Structure formats: C-alpha cells, structure tokens
Amino acid sequence: DGGITQSPKYLFRKEGQNVTLSCEQNLNHDAMYWYRQDPGQGLRLIYYSQIVNDFQKGDIAEGYSVSREKKESFPLTVTSAQKNPTAFYLCASSIEGPFNQPQHFGDGTRLSIL
Amino acid sequence: GENVEQHPSTLSVQEGDSAVIKCTYSDSASNYFPWYKQELGKGPQLIIDIRSNVGEKKDQRIAVTLNKTAKHFSLHITETQPEDSAVYFCAASIRDDKIIFGKGTRLHILP
C-alpha cells in the first residue's frame, strides 16, 4: 500500500544535540511538507518542497533544516538552535504543490527533551 | 496577519445527531478549503475538501458549505457514529503561497 512513513515514532533529544526525523513516501508525490503540532494548536508549517533539490521555509523554520535529495525522502533536522523542540512532528505529501491539493500525512514523530 | 478561526473547540453530540463545525478565514484570496480528521496518536486524514468555485459538497454523511462573501466554511456530519469521535481541523490555502490551519475541534459522540 502506498503511504508516508515517519520514523522513529518517539525521539528524545539531549540539550545541544541535533536530531533527524525521517519521512519517506511511495506515493510518487512531488510536494512534501513538515508541520509542527503543539497541544491545542493547529498545524504550523516548518518547511516544504515542491520538487527534488528545492525547498522553502514555512512560518516557523528557525532552528530547523531539511534536504530533498530524492523524491521519496524529506528528512527534517531539529538543531540545537531550536530552543523549544518538544512537539509532535508531522510529514505530509501531495501530488503537486504547494498547498492546493489534498495532503497525505504520516503518523508523526513525538520529540521530547531529556 | 492571516488567520483561520475554528469553533467550537470542543463539541459533544448524542449518537445519531448532527454535528457542525465552523471556520472563518481572513484572506479573501484563499481558494482551497480542506477538512482533516485526526485520531489519537495518528496523522490527520483528509475527509472532504472544497474549492472556491463551489458552494457545497457532500460525501455520504459528510458535507461542507462555503460562503465566500462571509469568508466562512462549515463541516456538517449527519447521523453521527462512535467512530466519528476525533479532532477535526479546517484549513484555508492559497496556491503557491500559504496554508493555514484552524486550532481544531474535539468531537465527542455520546452513547
């Protein structure tokens, strides 16, 4: 079955450490997205990519970085510069983008600080 | 700045009754309005969407209405069932520019 796979499901970060969240899709979608979800809040866009080797900052990109070397993969790195990284992170993709097509979401990675 | 307001934040309805969730957006250039359902520990799943050239769309027990003049759109769920219990998010987007999500509505279906 086609879909989006996020790993790991849970991740713990120590102070000063960078961590990378994985996102893989086999839907052959061009566009991919990363969102952050905090309790009681809507989804906030971190980064998005319309095609391979291209990505754009979203509303809350500070302290995060991404790469898009393959169509199927869009990893997110949470750097030590992100002072409040505890959140639920969601990856999504759409057949084309950005923003005006249905998005397919993974089941998220929950990041916590040790 | 641009905003999407979603109401209510929590909604409890008796099984079999209807549920209505309303969203208001601020940017009149918005032209795509999806609704997502999120179950505990899972990612959101699209349940219905509507584009700005349409006033209403229905899919079985779920319908969405759009009023561009008033800049609001609503989700209607009829004959609610226990499996409808979840958090529902609306969003408003402008192609190539942005997407903004509401803060969500937690829907409880009471037995």
mmCIF file of C-alpha atoms in Angstrom:
data_model
loop_
_atom_site.group_PDB
_atom_site.id
_atom_site.type_symbol
_atom_site.label_atom_id
_atom_site.label_comp_id
_atom_site.label_asym_id
_atom_site.label_seq_id
_atom_site.Cartn_x
_atom_site.Cartn_y
_atom_site.Cartn_z
ATOM 1 C CA ASP A 1 0.000 0.000 0.000
ATOM 2 C CA GLY A 2 1.196 3.496 -0.781
ATOM 3 C CA GLY A 3 1.714 5.921 2.032
ATOM 4 C CA ILE A 4 4.008 8.020 4.153
ATOM 5 C CA THR A 5 6.288 6.511 6.760
ATOM 6 C CA GLN A 6 7.726 8.572 9.572
ATOM 7 C CA SER A 7 10.369 7.264 11.932
ATOM 8 C CA PRO A 8 11.023 6.988 14.737
ATOM 9 C CA LYS A 9 7.637 7.232 16.431
ATOM 10 C CA TYR A 10 9.249 8.625 19.613
ATOM 11 C CA LEU A 11 12.523 10.523 19.873
ATOM 12 C CA PHE A 12 14.388 12.048 22.759
ATOM 13 C CA ARG A 13 16.906 14.859 22.451
ATOM 14 C CA LYS A 14 19.556 15.975 24.864
ATOM 15 C CA GLU A 15 20.451 19.612 25.267
ATOM 16 C CA GLY A 16 22.750 20.843 22.487
ATOM 17 C CA GLN A 17 22.062 17.847 20.264
ATOM 18 C CA ASN A 18 20.806 17.786 16.672
ATOM 19 C CA VAL A 19 18.294 15.091 15.785
ATOM 20 C CA THR A 20 16.933 13.997 12.404
ATOM 21 C CA LEU A 21 13.383 12.853 11.742
ATOM 22 C CA SER A 22 12.827 10.583 8.769
ATOM 23 C CA CYS A 23 9.985 10.891 6.248
ATOM 24 C CA GLU A 24 9.602 8.552 3.257
ATOM 25 C CA GLN A 25 6.730 8.364 0.739
ATOM 26 C CA ASN A 26 5.960 5.873 -2.026
ATOM 27 C CA LEU A 27 3.043 7.803 -3.487
ATOM 28 C CA ASN A 28 5.154 9.362 -6.250
ATOM 29 C CA HIS A 29 4.158 12.794 -4.970
ATOM 30 C CA ASP A 30 6.136 15.846 -5.983
ATOM 31 C CA ALA A 31 5.446 18.027 -2.945
ATOM 32 C CA MET A 32 6.353 17.281 0.659
ATOM 33 C CA TYR A 33 5.802 19.226 3.888
ATOM 34 C CA TRP A 34 6.834 19.301 7.536
ATOM 35 C CA TYR A 35 4.493 20.575 10.246
ATOM 36 C CA ARG A 36 4.765 21.045 13.958
ATOM 37 C CA GLN A 37 1.756 20.348 16.182
ATOM 38 C CA ASP A 38 1.551 21.569 19.771
ATOM 39 C CA PRO A 39 -1.278 20.671 22.212
ATOM 40 C CA GLY A 40 -4.452 22.559 21.429
ATOM 41 C CA GLN A 41 -2.900 24.150 18.349
ATOM 42 C CA GLY A 42 -3.332 23.775 14.657
ATOM 43 C CA LEU A 43 -0.557 22.593 12.394
ATOM 44 C CA ARG A 44 2.211 25.095 11.711
ATOM 45 C CA LEU A 45 4.323 24.795 8.583
ATOM 46 C CA ILE A 46 8.082 24.399 9.083
ATOM 47 C CA TYR A 47 9.377 23.683 5.547
ATOM 48 C CA TYR A 48 8.016 22.485 2.242
ATOM 49 C CA SER A 49 9.438 21.189 -1.010
ATOM 50 C CA GLN A 50 7.803 21.242 -4.429
ATOM 51 C CA ILE A 51 10.485 19.245 -6.279
ATOM 52 C CA VAL A 52 13.766 17.473 -5.668
ATOM 53 C CA ASN A 53 16.652 19.724 -4.634
ATOM 54 C CA ASP A 54 14.315 22.605 -3.837
ATOM 55 C CA PHE A 55 12.677 23.609 -0.562
ATOM 56 C CA GLN A 56 11.184 26.717 1.019
ATOM 57 C CA LYS A 57 10.836 27.998 4.557
ATOM 58 C CA GLY A 58 7.431 27.926 6.178
ATOM 59 C CA ASP A 59 6.157 30.026 9.052
ATOM 60 C CA ILE A 60 8.408 28.603 11.792
ATOM 61 C CA ALA A 61 11.637 27.478 10.047
ATOM 62 C CA GLU A 62 14.085 28.874 12.605
ATOM 63 C CA GLY A 63 16.067 26.106 14.309
ATOM 64 C CA TYR A 64 15.162 23.511 11.657
ATOM 65 C CA SER A 65 16.776 22.329 8.425
ATOM 66 C CA VAL A 66 15.708 19.966 5.626
ATOM 67 C CA SER A 67 17.033 18.335 2.473
ATOM 68 C CA ARG A 68 15.322 16.877 -0.595
ATOM 69 C CA GLU A 69 17.889 14.775 -2.431
ATOM 70 C CA LYS A 70 15.356 12.156 -3.519
ATOM 71 C CA LYS A 71 11.727 12.447 -4.491
ATOM 72 C CA GLU A 72 10.737 9.877 -1.867
ATOM 73 C CA SER A 73 12.571 11.374 1.098
ATOM 74 C CA PHE A 74 12.331 14.644 3.030
ATOM 75 C CA PRO A 75 14.226 14.419 6.350
ATOM 76 C CA LEU A 76 13.905 17.136 8.987
ATOM 77 C CA THR A 77 16.772 18.051 11.326
ATOM 78 C CA VAL A 78 15.917 19.734 14.602
ATOM 79 C CA THR A 79 19.034 21.661 15.534
ATOM 80 C CA SER A 80 20.258 22.817 18.931
ATOM 81 C CA ALA A 81 19.184 26.319 17.897
ATOM 82 C CA GLN A 82 15.541 25.257 18.303
ATOM 83 C CA LYS A 83 15.027 26.118 21.965
ATOM 84 C CA ASN A 84 11.589 24.581 22.381
ATOM 85 C CA PRO A 85 11.595 21.435 20.225
ATOM 86 C CA THR A 86 9.154 19.338 22.283
ATOM 87 C CA ALA A 87 6.217 18.729 19.915
ATOM 88 C CA PHE A 88 4.521 16.280 17.582
ATOM 89 C CA TYR A 89 6.045 16.498 14.081
ATOM 90 C CA LEU A 90 4.024 15.583 11.016
ATOM 91 C CA CYS A 91 5.246 14.982 7.482
ATOM 92 C CA ALA A 92 2.883 15.188 4.527
ATOM 93 C CA SER A 93 2.933 14.947 0.759
ATOM 94 C CA SER A 94 0.698 15.992 -2.116
ATOM 95 C CA ILE A 95 0.628 15.032 -5.773
ATOM 96 C CA GLU A 96 1.747 18.529 -6.665
ATOM 97 C CA GLY A 97 2.048 21.711 -4.749
ATOM 98 C CA PRO A 98 2.142 23.601 -2.928
ATOM 99 C CA PHE A 99 -0.946 23.890 -0.771
ATOM 100 C CA ASN A 100 -3.824 23.446 -3.215
ATOM 101 C CA GLN A 101 -4.039 19.674 -3.277
ATOM 102 C CA PRO A 102 -5.061 17.134 -0.616
ATOM 103 C CA GLN A 103 -2.198 16.288 1.686
ATOM 104 C CA HIS A 104 -1.428 12.760 2.866
ATOM 105 C CA PHE A 105 0.073 12.638 6.350
ATOM 106 C CA GLY A 106 2.331 10.221 8.150
ATOM 107 C CA ASP A 107 1.586 9.150 11.724
ATOM 108 C CA GLY A 108 4.066 11.566 13.223
ATOM 109 C CA THR A 109 7.150 11.622 15.436
ATOM 110 C CA ARG A 110 6.866 12.786 19.029
ATOM 111 C CA LEU A 111 10.029 14.599 20.095
ATOM 112 C CA SER A 112 10.841 15.187 23.759
ATOM 113 C CA ILE A 113 13.733 16.792 25.604
ATOM 114 C CA LEU A 114 15.704 14.783 28.142
ATOM 115 C CA GLY B 1 -1.852 38.562 9.834
ATOM 116 C CA GLU B 2 -3.760 35.821 8.067
ATOM 117 C CA ASN B 3 -5.814 33.645 10.363
ATOM 118 C CA VAL B 4 -8.287 30.781 10.423
ATOM 119 C CA GLU B 5 -10.604 30.664 13.414
ATOM 120 C CA GLN B 6 -12.361 27.400 14.209
ATOM 121 C CA HIS B 7 -15.357 26.937 16.524
ATOM 122 C CA PRO B 8 -16.204 25.284 18.774
ATOM 123 C CA SER B 9 -13.019 23.917 20.312
ATOM 124 C CA THR B 10 -14.977 21.033 21.854
ATOM 125 C CA LEU B 11 -18.299 19.572 20.749
ATOM 126 C CA SER B 12 -20.341 16.766 22.297
ATOM 127 C CA VAL B 13 -23.309 15.323 20.442
ATOM 128 C CA GLN B 14 -25.574 12.375 21.019
ATOM 129 C CA GLU B 15 -25.012 9.423 18.710
ATOM 130 C CA GLY B 16 -27.275 9.773 15.717
ATOM 131 C CA ASP B 17 -27.489 13.566 15.942
ATOM 132 C CA SER B 18 -25.725 16.040 13.635
ATOM 133 C CA ALA B 19 -22.500 17.927 14.309
ATOM 134 C CA VAL B 20 -21.498 21.254 12.776
ATOM 135 C CA ILE B 21 -18.042 22.843 12.941
ATOM 136 C CA LYS B 22 -17.433 26.312 11.563
ATOM 137 C CA CYS B 23 -14.282 28.067 10.318
ATOM 138 C CA THR B 24 -13.714 31.683 9.390
ATOM 139 C CA TYR B 25 -10.773 32.838 7.306
ATOM 140 C CA SER B 26 -9.303 36.298 6.827
ATOM 141 C CA ASP B 27 -7.581 36.237 3.416
ATOM 142 C CA SER B 28 -10.112 36.639 0.630
ATOM 143 C CA ALA B 29 -7.586 35.156 -1.841
ATOM 144 C CA SER B 30 -7.981 31.737 -0.193
ATOM 145 C CA ASN B 31 -9.266 29.255 -2.735
ATOM 146 C CA TYR B 32 -8.944 25.744 -1.291
ATOM 147 C CA PHE B 33 -10.541 24.539 1.951
ATOM 148 C CA PRO B 34 -9.803 21.011 3.200
ATOM 149 C CA TRP B 35 -11.061 19.302 6.338
ATOM 150 C CA TYR B 36 -8.949 16.737 8.178
ATOM 151 C CA LYS B 37 -9.799 14.184 10.867
ATOM 152 C CA GLN B 38 -7.126 13.224 13.379
ATOM 153 C CA GLU B 39 -7.419 10.240 15.669
ATOM 154 C CA LEU B 40 -5.286 9.891 18.797
ATOM 155 C CA GLY B 41 -1.615 9.261 18.017
ATOM 156 C CA LYS B 42 -2.189 9.370 14.266
ATOM 157 C CA GLY B 43 -1.663 11.855 11.471
ATOM 158 C CA PRO B 44 -4.579 13.845 10.043
ATOM 159 C CA GLN B 45 -6.594 12.293 7.240
ATOM 160 C CA LEU B 46 -8.479 14.276 4.596
ATOM 161 C CA ILE B 47 -12.227 13.732 4.857
ATOM 162 C CA ILE B 48 -13.563 16.332 2.438
ATOM 163 C CA ASP B 49 -12.437 19.462 0.646
ATOM 164 C CA ILE B 50 -13.990 22.288 -1.343
ATOM 165 C CA ARG B 51 -12.684 24.852 -3.798
ATOM 166 C CA SER B 52 -13.751 28.458 -4.051
ATOM 167 C CA ASN B 53 -15.790 27.949 -7.232
ATOM 168 C CA VAL B 54 -18.202 25.607 -5.414
ATOM 169 C CA GLY B 55 -20.697 26.437 -2.661
ATOM 170 C CA GLU B 56 -21.386 22.973 -1.278
ATOM 171 C CA LYS B 57 -20.014 19.449 -1.495
ATOM 172 C CA LYS B 58 -21.339 16.238 0.010
ATOM 173 C CA ASP B 59 -19.907 12.769 0.548
ATOM 174 C CA GLN B 60 -22.318 10.375 2.256
ATOM 175 C CA ARG B 61 -22.779 11.651 5.847
ATOM 176 C CA ILE B 62 -20.285 14.498 5.471
ATOM 177 C CA ALA B 63 -20.861 17.844 3.781
ATOM 178 C CA VAL B 64 -19.006 21.137 3.549
ATOM 179 C CA THR B 65 -20.502 24.525 2.737
ATOM 180 C CA LEU B 66 -18.595 27.634 1.698
ATOM 181 C CA ASN B 67 -19.742 31.249 1.943
ATOM 182 C CA LYS B 68 -17.107 33.353 0.186
ATOM 183 C CA THR B 69 -18.826 36.631 0.937
ATOM 184 C CA ALA B 70 -18.779 35.994 4.670
ATOM 185 C CA LYS B 71 -15.454 34.160 4.437
ATOM 186 C CA HIS B 72 -16.570 31.105 6.338
ATOM 187 C CA PHE B 73 -16.980 27.419 5.660
ATOM 188 C CA SER B 74 -18.559 24.668 7.717
ATOM 189 C CA LEU B 75 -18.340 20.917 8.161
ATOM 190 C CA HIS B 76 -21.597 19.021 8.672
ATOM 191 C CA ILE B 77 -21.678 15.426 9.895
ATOM 192 C CA THR B 78 -25.093 13.768 9.975
ATOM 193 C CA GLU B 79 -26.177 10.581 11.766
ATOM 194 C CA THR B 80 -23.056 10.647 13.924
ATOM 195 C CA GLN B 81 -21.459 7.366 14.962
ATOM 196 C CA PRO B 82 -18.938 6.486 17.707
ATOM 197 C CA GLU B 83 -16.133 6.282 15.129
ATOM 198 C CA ASP B 84 -16.679 9.956 14.314
ATOM 199 C CA SER B 85 -15.083 10.848 17.678
ATOM 200 C CA ALA B 86 -11.787 12.586 16.819
ATOM 201 C CA VAL B 87 -10.207 16.012 16.382
ATOM 202 C CA TYR B 88 -11.218 17.844 13.222
ATOM 203 C CA PHE B 89 -9.109 20.565 11.572
ATOM 204 C CA CYS B 90 -10.090 23.002 8.886
ATOM 205 C CA ALA B 91 -7.597 24.807 6.668
ATOM 206 C CA ALA B 92 -7.584 27.593 4.111
ATOM 207 C CA SER B 93 -4.952 27.814 1.422
ATOM 208 C CA ILE B 94 -3.741 29.912 -1.469
ATOM 209 C CA ARG B 95 -1.844 28.070 -4.191
ATOM 210 C CA ASP B 96 1.904 28.741 -4.186
ATOM 211 C CA ASP B 97 1.544 30.980 -1.164
ATOM 212 C CA LYS B 98 0.332 29.506 2.107
ATOM 213 C CA ILE B 99 -1.892 27.162 4.043
ATOM 214 C CA ILE B 100 -3.256 27.999 7.479
ATOM 215 C CA PHE B 101 -4.920 25.502 9.792
ATOM 216 C CA GLY B 102 -7.539 26.116 12.439
ATOM 217 C CA LYS B 103 -6.793 25.026 16.008
ATOM 218 C CA GLY B 104 -9.063 22.018 15.851
ATOM 219 C CA THR B 105 -12.366 20.801 17.276
ATOM 220 C CA ARG B 106 -12.501 17.797 19.554
ATOM 221 C CA LEU B 107 -15.731 15.949 18.724
ATOM 222 C CA HIS B 108 -17.193 13.535 21.298
ATOM 223 C CA ILE B 109 -20.019 11.227 20.247
ATOM 224 C CA LEU B 110 -22.064 10.306 23.321
ATOM 225 C CA PRO B 111 -23.724 6.870 23.517
#
